[in-house]
Short mmCIF file of C-alpha atoms and ligand atoms in Angstrom, two decimals:
data_model
loop_
_atom_site.label_atom_id
_atom_site.label_comp_id
_atom_site.label_asym_id
_atom_site.label_seq_id
_atom_site.Cartn_x
_atom_site.Cartn_y
_atom_site.Cartn_z
CA UNK C 1 0.31 0.17 0.00
CA UNK C 2 2.62 2.62 0.72
CA UNK C 3 4.50 1.95 -2.03
CA UNK C 4 1.58 2.61 -4.43
CA UNK C 5 0.91 7.08 -4.12
CA UNK C 6 -1.74 7.17 -6.15
CA UNK C 7 -3.87 4.24 -4.49
CA UNK C 8 -6.28 5.50 -1.92
CA UNK C 9 -6.68 9.27 -3.39
CA UNK C 10 -10.28 10.68 -3.93
CA UNK C 11 -10.56 13.34 -6.01
CA UNK C 12 -13.81 14.86 -6.09
CA UNK C 13 -15.01 17.47 -8.30
CA UNK C 14 -17.83 18.97 -5.93
CA UNK C 15 -21.05 20.24 -8.09
CA UNK C 16 -20.79 23.88 -9.12
CA UNK C 17 -24.22 24.46 -7.37
CA UNK C 18 -22.86 24.00 -4.19
CA UNK C 19 -21.09 27.18 -4.34
CA UNK C 20 -22.94 30.60 -4.39
CA UNK C 21 -24.56 31.56 -7.22
CA UNK C 22 -23.06 32.49 -11.00
CA UNK C 23 -19.77 33.35 -9.47
CA UNK C 24 -16.89 32.68 -11.95
CA UNK C 25 -12.88 32.87 -10.48
CA UNK C 26 -10.65 35.37 -11.59
CA UNK C 27 -7.46 34.15 -13.16
CA UNK C 28 -5.38 33.38 -10.48
CA UNK C 29 -2.19 33.41 -12.04
CA UNK C 30 -2.26 37.00 -12.81
CA UNK C 31 -4.62 38.45 -9.72
CA UNK C 32 -7.54 40.61 -9.94
CA UNK C 33 -5.63 43.16 -10.75
CA UNK C 34 -2.97 42.71 -12.62
CA UNK C 35 -0.71 45.33 -10.61
CA UNK C 36 -1.28 43.59 -7.96
CA UNK C 37 -0.51 40.20 -6.50
CA UNK C 38 -3.07 37.60 -5.01
CA UNK C 39 -2.83 37.78 -1.24
CA UNK C 40 -3.39 34.97 1.46
CA UNK C 41 -4.44 35.19 5.40
CA UNK C 42 -3.58 31.49 6.84
CA UNK C 43 -5.90 31.02 9.78
CA UNK C 44 -3.79 28.26 11.77
CA UNK C 45 -6.22 25.68 14.65
CA UNK C 46 -4.48 23.11 17.08
CA UNK C 47 -0.50 22.15 17.61
CA UNK C 48 3.03 22.98 16.72
CA UNK C 49 3.00 20.44 14.03
CA UNK C 50 0.01 22.29 12.22
CA UNK C 51 1.45 25.77 12.59
CA UNK C 52 5.03 24.29 11.14
CA UNK C 53 2.59 22.84 8.24
CA UNK C 54 0.93 26.64 8.25
CA UNK C 55 4.25 27.63 7.38
CA UNK C 56 5.17 25.17 5.11
CA UNK C 57 1.71 26.10 3.13
CA UNK C 58 2.47 29.78 3.28
CA UNK C 59 5.98 28.74 1.52
CA UNK C 60 4.61 27.10 -0.83
CA UNK C 61 1.93 29.95 -1.65
CA UNK C 62 4.37 32.30 -2.04
CA UNK C 63 6.46 30.16 -4.38
CA UNK C 64 3.06 30.24 -6.44
CA UNK C 65 3.26 34.01 -6.26
CA UNK C 66 1.18 34.94 -3.77
CA UNK C 67 1.88 37.59 -0.99
CA UNK C 68 1.19 37.01 2.98
CA UNK C 69 -1.70 39.24 4.62
CA UNK C 70 -2.99 39.92 7.93
CA UNK C 71 -5.73 40.68 7.12
CA UNK C 72 -8.04 38.12 6.46
CA UNK C 73 -11.22 40.11 4.94
CA UNK C 74 -9.14 41.28 1.99
CA UNK C 75 -7.49 38.80 1.30
CA UNK C 76 -7.79 36.81 -2.09
CA UNK C 77 -7.55 33.25 -0.86
CA UNK C 78 -7.78 32.41 3.17
CA UNK C 79 -6.89 29.29 4.09
CA UNK C 80 -7.78 26.89 7.39
CA UNK C 81 -5.33 24.79 8.76
CA UNK C 82 -7.67 22.75 10.80
CA UNK C 83 -7.21 20.44 13.84
CA UNK C 84 -9.77 17.79 15.60
CA UNK C 85 -7.53 17.13 18.76
CA UNK C 86 -8.74 19.13 20.70
CA UNK C 87 -12.99 19.57 21.03
CA UNK C 88 -12.85 23.60 21.08
CA UNK C 89 -10.34 23.89 17.54
CA UNK C 90 -13.44 22.44 15.12
CA UNK C 91 -15.91 24.17 16.94
CA UNK C 92 -13.96 27.95 16.46
CA UNK C 93 -12.89 26.37 12.81
CA UNK C 94 -16.51 26.37 11.71
CA UNK C 95 -17.45 29.28 12.90
CA UNK C 96 -14.64 31.24 11.29
CA UNK C 97 -15.89 29.59 8.18
CA UNK C 98 -19.83 30.50 8.37
CA UNK C 99 -18.54 34.33 8.96
CA UNK C 100 -16.63 34.06 5.84
CA UNK C 101 -19.95 32.75 3.90
CA UNK C 102 -21.26 36.40 3.30
CA UNK C 103 -18.01 37.80 2.51
CA UNK C 104 -17.28 35.30 -0.14
CA UNK C 105 -20.64 36.20 -1.62
CA UNK C 106 -19.34 39.51 -2.37
CA UNK C 107 -16.27 38.89 -4.03
CA UNK C 108 -16.17 36.42 -6.33
CA UNK C 109 -12.53 36.14 -6.99
CA UNK C 110 -12.03 35.11 -3.50
CA UNK C 111 -11.18 31.46 -2.51
CA UNK C 112 -11.48 29.56 0.50
CA UNK C 113 -9.10 26.42 0.90
CA UNK C 114 -10.11 23.85 3.96
CA UNK C 115 -6.75 21.80 4.85
CA UNK C 116 -5.50 19.91 8.22
CA UNK C 117 -6.79 16.97 10.51
CA UNK C 118 -10.49 17.56 10.37
CA UNK C 119 -10.25 18.28 6.67
CA UNK C 120 -8.93 14.43 6.15
CA UNK C 121 -11.81 13.41 9.04
CA UNK C 122 -14.44 15.43 8.03
CA UNK C 123 -14.71 15.57 4.43
CA UNK C 124 -18.18 14.86 3.69
CA UNK C 125 -19.46 17.20 6.58
CA UNK C 126 -17.05 20.25 5.26
CA UNK C 127 -18.89 20.05 2.28
CA UNK C 128 -22.41 19.94 3.98
CA UNK C 129 -22.12 22.88 6.11
CA UNK C 130 -19.76 24.99 4.13
CA UNK C 131 -20.74 24.87 0.19
CA UNK C 132 -18.15 28.39 -0.21
CA UNK C 133 -15.38 26.44 0.66
CA UNK C 134 -13.03 26.13 -3.20
CA UNK C 135 -11.05 23.62 -2.07
CA UNK C 136 -10.58 21.28 0.79
CA UNK C 137 -7.28 19.19 0.87
CA UNK C 138 -5.87 16.60 4.01
CA UNK C 139 -2.87 15.84 6.11
CA UNK C 140 -1.26 14.61 3.32
CA UNK C 141 -0.92 16.86 0.34
CA UNK C 142 -0.45 20.08 1.83
CA UNK C 143 1.75 20.75 -0.86
CA UNK C 144 -0.98 20.31 -3.14
CA UNK C 145 -2.69 23.47 -2.39
CA UNK C 146 -0.98 25.95 -5.01
CA UNK C 147 -2.34 23.49 -7.70
CA UNK C 148 -5.57 22.54 -6.44
CA UNK C 149 -6.49 26.38 -6.07
CA UNK C 150 -5.51 26.87 -9.00
CA UNK C 151 -7.21 24.18 -11.10
CA UNK C 152 -10.57 24.99 -8.81
CA UNK C 153 -10.23 29.10 -9.84
CA UNK C 154 -11.15 27.24 -13.55
CA UNK C 155 -12.69 24.05 -12.92
CA UNK C 156 -14.81 24.92 -10.28
CA UNK C 157 -14.87 23.17 -6.29
CA UNK C 158 -12.81 20.58 -5.46
CA UNK C 159 -11.31 17.96 -2.64
CA UNK C 160 -8.00 16.01 -2.90
CA UNK C 161 -7.77 13.82 0.54
CA UNK C 162 -5.01 10.83 0.46
CA UNK C 163 -5.22 8.13 2.32
CA UNK C 164 -2.04 7.48 3.33
CA UNK C 165 1.36 9.89 3.64
CA UNK C 166 3.66 9.64 0.02
CA UNK C 167 6.35 7.63 1.47
CA UNK C 168 9.41 8.70 1.00
CA UNK C 169 11.43 7.94 -2.33
CA UNK C 170 8.38 8.71 -4.03
CA UNK C 171 8.59 11.56 -6.40
CA UNK C 172 6.11 13.93 -5.05
CA UNK C 173 7.78 13.20 -1.97
CA UNK C 174 10.80 15.03 -2.57
CA UNK C 175 8.15 18.13 -2.45
CA UNK C 176 8.38 17.40 1.19
CA UNK C 177 11.81 18.69 1.64
CA UNK C 178 11.01 21.33 -1.00
CA UNK C 179 8.21 22.73 1.44
CA UNK C 180 10.00 22.66 4.10
CA UNK C 181 13.02 24.53 2.88
CA UNK C 182 10.86 27.40 1.24
CA UNK C 183 8.60 27.65 4.85
CA UNK C 184 7.47 31.04 5.89
CA UNK C 185 8.56 30.50 9.63
CA UNK C 186 6.61 32.47 12.11
CA UNK C 187 10.53 33.55 14.19
CA UNK C 188 13.69 34.48 11.81
CA UNK C 189 15.64 32.95 15.18
CA UNK C 190 14.04 29.67 15.89
CA UNK C 191 12.13 27.03 13.79
CA UNK C 192 10.40 24.16 13.99
CA UNK C 193 11.53 21.06 11.94
CA UNK C 194 9.00 18.28 11.31
CA UNK C 195 11.21 14.99 11.50
CA UNK C 196 8.38 12.54 11.39
CA UNK C 197 4.54 12.10 10.28
CA UNK C 198 2.18 10.39 11.38
CA UNK C 199 1.63 8.09 14.50
CA UNK C 200 1.95 3.87 14.82
CA UNK C 201 0.47 3.87 18.26
CA UNK C 202 -3.17 3.78 19.05
CA UNK C 203 -3.82 5.27 22.32
CA UNK C 204 -7.07 4.83 22.90
CA UNK C 205 -8.65 8.94 23.14
CA UNK C 206 -6.36 9.93 20.68
CA UNK C 207 -7.35 10.39 16.15
CA UNK C 208 -4.06 11.32 15.53
CA UNK C 209 -3.45 8.30 13.31
CA UNK C 210 -6.22 8.39 12.03
CA UNK C 211 -5.73 11.42 10.81
CA UNK C 212 -1.94 11.78 10.12
CA UNK C 213 -1.39 8.27 8.76
CA UNK C 214 1.40 5.51 10.05
CA UNK C 215 4.84 7.13 11.61
CA UNK C 216 7.33 8.28 8.05
CA UNK C 217 10.40 9.44 8.88
CA UNK C 218 11.80 12.09 6.93
CA UNK C 219 15.67 11.35 6.19
CA UNK C 220 18.36 12.15 8.77
CA UNK C 221 20.57 14.14 5.23
CA UNK C 222 17.67 16.04 4.57
CA UNK C 223 16.92 16.90 7.96
CA UNK C 224 20.82 18.29 8.46
CA UNK C 225 20.20 19.83 4.90
CA UNK C 226 17.04 21.89 6.17
CA UNK C 227 18.92 22.72 9.64
CA UNK C 228 21.92 23.69 8.30
CA UNK C 229 20.25 26.50 6.02
CA UNK C 230 18.37 27.43 8.56
CA UNK C 231 21.62 28.04 10.46
CA UNK C 232 22.73 29.53 7.30
CA UNK C 233 19.76 32.34 7.51
CA UNK C 234 20.35 32.68 11.44
CA UNK C 235 18.45 30.42 13.26
CA UNK C 236 20.31 29.65 16.13
CA UNK C 237 17.33 27.48 17.95
CA UNK C 238 15.43 24.36 16.20
CA UNK C 239 12.13 22.27 17.79
CA UNK C 240 12.15 18.71 16.40
CA UNK C 241 8.77 18.12 15.58
CA UNK C 242 7.16 14.68 15.73
CA UNK C 243 3.97 12.50 17.33
CA UNK C 244 6.56 10.31 18.75
CA UNK C 245 9.84 11.69 17.98
CA UNK C 246 11.80 8.45 20.32
CA UNK C 247 10.76 6.05 17.67
CA UNK C 248 12.17 8.48 14.66
CA UNK C 249 13.61 6.34 12.05
CA UNK C 250 12.32 2.86 12.73
CA UNK C 251 10.32 3.15 9.46
CA UNK C 252 14.23 3.60 7.99
CA UNK C 253 16.65 0.95 9.73
CA UNK C 254 13.38 -1.71 10.50
CA UNK C 255 15.59 -2.13 13.65
CA UNK C 256 16.47 0.47 16.33
CA UNK C 257 15.52 4.10 16.13
CA UNK C 258 17.83 6.40 15.42
CA UNK C 259 16.93 9.67 17.14
CA UNK C 260 19.71 10.24 19.62
CA UNK C 261 22.04 9.92 16.01
CA UNK C 262 19.86 12.87 15.20
CA UNK C 263 20.37 14.97 18.11
CA UNK C 264 24.03 14.41 17.38
CA UNK C 265 23.87 15.06 13.97
CA UNK C 266 21.86 17.93 14.30
CA UNK C 267 24.23 19.39 17.23
CA UNK C 268 27.00 18.97 14.84
CA UNK C 269 25.40 21.98 12.61
CA UNK C 270 27.50 24.59 12.60
CA UNK C 271 25.86 27.97 14.75
CA UNK C 272 22.88 25.54 16.41
CA UNK C 273 23.04 26.46 20.08
CA UNK C 274 19.63 25.36 20.96
CA UNK C 275 17.31 22.00 19.93
CA UNK C 276 14.31 20.99 21.71
CA UNK C 277 12.08 18.47 20.59
CA UNK C 278 8.10 17.07 20.85
CA UNK C 279 6.75 15.28 22.14
CA UNK C 280 9.02 11.88 22.70
CA UNK C 281 6.27 9.14 23.89
CA UNK C 282 8.24 7.52 27.56
CA UNK C 283 7.29 3.94 26.44
CA UNK C 284 10.27 4.80 23.50
CA UNK C 285 12.31 6.88 26.17
CA UNK C 286 15.68 4.56 25.37
CA UNK C 287 18.83 4.87 27.22
CA UNK C 288 20.79 5.94 23.43
CA UNK C 289 18.52 8.99 23.34
CA UNK C 290 19.18 9.50 27.21
CA UNK C 291 22.34 9.74 26.46
CA UNK C 292 22.64 11.53 23.40
CA UNK C 293 20.19 14.28 25.00
CA UNK C 294 23.55 14.35 27.84
CA UNK C 295 26.21 14.36 25.25
CA UNK C 296 24.62 16.72 23.31
CA UNK C 297 25.48 19.93 24.85
CA UNK C 298 23.21 22.01 22.12
CA UNK C 299 19.95 19.82 23.39
CA UNK C 300 18.30 21.73 25.69
CA UNK C 301 18.20 20.65 29.47
CA UNK C 302 14.28 20.29 29.22
CA UNK C 303 12.26 17.09 29.02
CA UNK C 304 8.48 16.73 27.48
CA UNK C 305 7.62 13.73 28.68
CA UNK C 306 3.41 12.53 28.78
CA UNK C 307 2.05 10.85 31.44
CA UNK C 308 -1.48 11.39 30.61
CA UNK C 309 -2.34 9.01 34.49
CA UNK C 310 -0.92 7.87 37.12
CA UNK C 311 -3.06 4.74 37.41
CA UNK C 312 -1.97 1.21 35.75
CA UNK C 313 -5.44 0.27 34.98
CA UNK C 314 -6.29 3.74 33.31
CA UNK C 315 -2.76 3.54 31.28
CA UNK C 316 -3.62 0.24 29.80
CA UNK C 317 -7.51 1.36 29.32
CA UNK C 318 -5.60 4.11 27.33
CA UNK C 319 -3.12 1.99 25.53
CA UNK C 320 -0.18 3.79 26.50
CA UNK C 321 2.00 0.86 26.53
CA UNK C 322 3.92 1.43 30.19
CA UNK C 323 3.30 1.56 34.25
CA UNK C 324 3.54 4.62 36.19
CA UNK C 325 6.84 2.87 37.89
CA UNK C 326 8.22 2.48 34.58
CA UNK C 327 7.47 6.26 33.82
CA UNK C 328 9.50 7.08 37.14
CA UNK C 329 12.43 5.15 36.27
CA UNK C 330 12.75 6.42 32.38
CA UNK C 331 12.22 9.88 34.55
CA UNK C 332 15.11 9.15 37.21
CA UNK C 333 17.25 7.92 34.80
CA UNK C 334 17.38 11.08 32.35
CA UNK C 335 17.39 13.54 35.46
CA UNK C 336 20.25 11.07 36.73
CA UNK C 337 21.95 11.50 32.57
CA UNK C 338 20.89 15.01 32.52
CA UNK C 339 22.17 18.09 34.01
CA UNK C 340 19.74 20.10 36.28
CA UNK C 341 16.89 18.82 34.01
CA UNK C 342 13.49 20.39 33.39
CA UNK C 343 10.44 17.67 33.22
CA UNK C 344 7.03 19.20 31.75
CA UNK C 345 3.73 16.70 30.94
CA UNK C 346 0.76 16.02 29.85
CA UNK C 347 -2.10 14.65 32.04
CA UNK C 348 -5.88 13.26 31.42
CA UNK C 349 -8.15 13.54 33.75
CA UNK C 350 -11.76 11.38 33.88
CA UNK C 351 -10.55 8.85 31.46
CA UNK C 352 -13.63 6.84 31.14
CA UNK C 353 -13.76 4.56 33.91
CA UNK C 354 -11.53 6.30 36.07
CA UNK C 355 -12.01 5.69 40.01
CA UNK C 356 -11.47 7.70 42.32
CA UNK C 357 -8.71 5.62 43.56
CA UNK C 358 -7.18 5.84 40.12
CA UNK C 359 -7.14 9.42 40.40
CA UNK C 360 -5.44 9.68 43.67
CA UNK C 361 -2.78 7.57 42.12
CA UNK C 362 -2.11 10.17 39.56
CA UNK C 363 -2.25 13.08 42.25
CA UNK C 364 1.01 10.74 43.80
CA UNK C 365 3.33 10.07 41.02
CA UNK C 366 2.89 13.50 39.70
CA UNK C 367 3.75 14.38 42.95
CA UNK C 368 6.42 12.17 43.22
CA UNK C 369 8.04 12.93 39.64
CA UNK C 370 7.92 16.83 40.31
CA UNK C 371 7.08 18.14 37.77
CA UNK C 372 8.02 21.64 36.46
CA UNK C 373 4.47 22.19 34.67
CA UNK C 374 1.75 20.35 33.10
CA UNK C 375 -0.49 20.67 30.41
CA UNK C 376 -3.86 19.14 32.57
CA UNK C 377 -6.94 18.24 30.25
CA UNK C 378 -10.48 17.20 31.06
CA UNK C 379 -11.33 13.39 28.99
CA UNK C 380 -13.52 14.46 25.56
CA UNK C 381 -14.41 11.89 23.33
CA UNK C 382 -12.98 12.24 19.56
CA UNK C 383 -15.36 10.84 17.19
CA UNK C 384 -13.61 7.81 16.46
CA UNK C 385 -11.59 6.93 18.72
CA UNK C 386 -12.18 4.12 20.87
CA UNK C 387 -12.27 6.01 24.23
CA UNK C 388 -15.36 7.56 22.55
CA UNK C 389 -17.44 4.42 22.54
CA UNK C 390 -16.77 3.80 26.64
CA UNK C 391 -19.85 6.07 27.14
CA UNK C 392 -21.25 3.68 29.94
CA UNK C 393 -17.80 5.02 31.68
CA UNK C 394 -18.13 8.50 30.92
CA UNK C 395 -17.79 10.51 34.53
CA UNK C 396 -20.02 13.68 35.13
CA UNK C 397 -18.52 16.84 34.83
CA UNK C 398 -19.32 17.48 38.59
CA UNK C 399 -15.98 14.87 38.97
CA UNK C 400 -13.97 15.82 36.48
CA UNK C 401 -13.98 19.21 37.44
CA UNK C 402 -13.28 18.54 41.00
CA UNK C 403 -10.58 16.43 40.71
CA UNK C 404 -9.07 18.69 37.88
CA UNK C 405 -8.53 21.58 40.33
CA UNK C 406 -7.05 18.78 42.91
CA UNK C 407 -4.60 17.78 40.04
CA UNK C 408 -3.75 21.77 39.14
CA UNK C 409 -3.14 22.11 42.98
CA UNK C 410 0.01 19.47 43.08
CA UNK C 411 1.35 20.60 39.89
CA UNK C 412 1.64 24.13 40.67
CA UNK C 413 2.81 23.14 44.17
CA UNK C 414 5.47 21.47 42.49
CA UNK C 415 6.20 23.91 39.93
CA UNK C 416 6.33 26.81 42.14
CA UNK C 417 9.05 25.18 44.37
CA UNK C 418 10.77 24.07 41.28
CA UNK C 419 10.80 28.14 40.14
CA UNK C 420 11.95 29.01 43.71
CA UNK C 421 14.72 27.00 43.37
CA UNK C 422 16.41 29.09 40.32
CA UNK C 423 15.84 32.58 42.49
CA UNK C 424 19.48 33.94 42.17
CA UNK C 425 20.66 32.36 39.61
CA UNK C 426 22.13 33.42 36.49
CA UNK C 427 20.27 32.08 33.63
CA UNK C 428 21.12 32.59 29.98
CA UNK C 429 17.78 33.71 28.02
CA UNK C 430 16.68 33.81 24.65
CA UNK C 431 15.16 37.00 23.65
CA UNK C 432 11.39 37.00 22.75
CA UNK C 433 10.61 40.27 22.55
CA UNK C 434 8.24 43.11 25.04
CA UNK C 435 5.96 41.17 27.33
CA UNK C 436 2.52 41.35 25.56
CA UNK C 437 0.96 42.63 29.04
CA UNK C 438 3.65 44.98 29.75
CA UNK C 439 5.85 46.44 27.01
CA UNK C 440 8.90 48.22 29.13
CA UNK C 441 9.61 44.53 30.37
CA UNK C 442 11.32 42.06 28.34
CA UNK C 443 10.51 38.58 27.92
CA UNK C 444 13.37 35.40 27.29
CA UNK C 445 13.53 31.50 27.24
CA UNK C 446 15.79 29.45 29.11
CA UNK C 447 17.18 26.35 28.04
CA UNK C 448 15.04 24.68 30.52
CA UNK C 449 11.87 26.97 28.66
CA UNK C 450 11.12 29.03 31.73
CA UNK C 451 10.00 32.15 30.48
CA UNK C 452 11.72 35.27 32.09
CA UNK C 453 10.46 38.63 32.83
CA UNK C 454 13.09 41.28 33.18
CA UNK C 455 13.56 45.17 32.23
CA UNK C 456 16.33 46.41 30.22
CA UNK C 457 18.25 49.28 31.19
CA UNK C 458 15.54 52.58 29.91
CA UNK C 459 15.40 52.78 26.42
CA UNK C 460 17.51 49.76 25.86
CA UNK C 461 15.73 47.68 23.17
CA UNK C 462 17.23 44.13 22.42
CA UNK C 463 15.97 42.34 19.66
CA UNK C 464 14.39 39.45 19.69
CA UNK C 465 17.19 36.60 18.83
CA UNK C 466 19.49 37.71 21.58
CA UNK C 467 21.23 35.65 23.91
CA UNK C 468 20.97 37.66 27.52
CA UNK C 469 21.96 36.65 31.00
CA UNK C 470 19.80 37.70 33.70
CA UNK C 471 19.90 37.41 37.59
CA UNK C 472 16.68 35.77 38.41
CA UNK C 473 15.08 37.28 41.31
CA UNK C 474 11.65 36.10 41.80
CA UNK C 475 9.66 33.60 40.84
CA UNK C 476 6.17 32.34 40.20
CA UNK C 477 4.25 29.65 39.25
CA UNK C 478 4.47 30.14 35.49
CA UNK C 479 7.22 32.24 35.37
CA UNK C 480 10.57 33.64 36.62
CA UNK C 481 11.52 37.62 36.79
CA UNK C 482 15.09 38.93 36.83
CA UNK C 483 17.29 41.69 35.79
CA UNK C 484 19.74 42.01 32.58
CA UNK C 485 23.25 41.19 33.08
CA UNK C 486 24.44 41.54 30.03
CA UNK C 487 23.70 40.60 26.32
CA UNK C 488 26.28 37.81 25.16
CA UNK C 489 25.15 37.53 21.64
CA UNK C 490 22.89 39.09 19.11
CA UNK C 491 20.88 37.40 16.24
CA UNK C 492 21.89 37.08 12.98
CA UNK C 493 18.85 36.66 10.86
CA UNK C 494 17.34 38.63 8.16
CA UNK C 495 13.98 38.86 7.31
CA UNK C 496 10.58 38.22 9.62
CA UNK C 497 7.21 37.47 7.43
CA UNK C 498 4.74 36.60 10.02
CA UNK C 499 1.95 33.88 9.58
CA UNK C 500 -0.85 33.94 12.29
CA UNK C 501 -2.39 31.47 13.70
CA UNK C 502 -6.22 31.18 15.36
FE1 LIG L 1 -1.85 9.80 19.26
FE2 LIG L 1 -0.91 8.33 21.11
FE3 LIG L 1 0.32 9.05 18.90
FE4 LIG L 1 0.85 10.53 20.59
S1 LIG L 1 1.54 8.21 20.81
S2 LIG L 1 0.30 10.62 18.44
S3 LIG L 1 -1.44 10.68 21.94
S4 LIG L 1 -1.51 7.52 19.76
#
């Protein structure tokens, strides 16, 4: 199946009757005005993977002659890059899509495209709910979007969804590398790099394997070439993205994962000073990866290791493939090997059938793990997942809300304790820019991924991407505060082109 890139292609020509009456599309090659290039606006929902997909999509549209704009209302092409992982993301998306109906009707030359996870899963529903959409594309053919938009301008609405990713080695897979290199990145000094698409696991609550397909790793040489090019453009920090980065390369070698080797290879790229990655799966966190983290100074001393639950029966029902004891053992091994390691996690409250005992075990494991912070979620069923069918074991909202408060208290206690332990230290930060709430305050991020607010001397603007030393003077649950000691390195990037997120 994987060797045949054309199998599984659904190409649907949507009836013109479904679109607004009597509208022809202006030619996309010349634009509506010969002197003005067509503009695009991308609205992104969901995770970092989606945000980076939008950067690659922006690069493909720019290569096709379009120009990005922050103003959705005036854009000639509006693309929604959708998410179905979080419940609110799809509600928000359909709201935005509905709001554009009148605008689309008043501007016959405008085009609307919908891509990403929700498009992959919900294709018929999008057609039903939004006849004003011109193009629907899935997670595996993002780079086809410019061509689909061009074809839709003359042929009418189109939908193209591939059932599976195009394997590397297929001619069209080369598009992935081209798209990665051409991506219009949100930040000039830090970049996401997708190392792997899809997931081979089957966690009961997760829709990712259904919408992103099986794991497909990008070749090491392509990734090193991409990071080298990013460094040449002034990027000093990369975040390696995958659904399960620890199993990176398993599909290439058929033997052992290559993630440790990849960390070392990326660390050897001149100019790269910080490497982050997300997310590793606890069951696949092997000693070689911990060793590579410890041996590669560019790898940040931060590990995001999703626990999800501290109860073994619940972990089994979730199909996570580890026990709480195994999780804690691996965490201890990572903390022993990597100096001054910060650990963050994801936790789900109220998975179907979670008893009070199960939940208390989660509180105990969270307390023992001493997390620096945690993303805590109340279970919400995603249609199409195994957990969504466990209706008879769903918990009442009153129970999950109360448990969530108790869990937050435990996590925030350890976060505050760990943050207070930083007071008095000198931390190296990468400057992000003025604080959103208080522009006179500058924010930066430590290697442990902690946000630090500090005040620069009056009138001094420190460019984002600079490296600086900050003396930490105070700590809160979600950030540190401090005083600037000195700026140690200025950024070397040149251009910044924003891509908006929803
Ligand atoms: Fe989903 Fe589990 Fe794969 Fe993560 S590891 S993407 S939770 S199936």
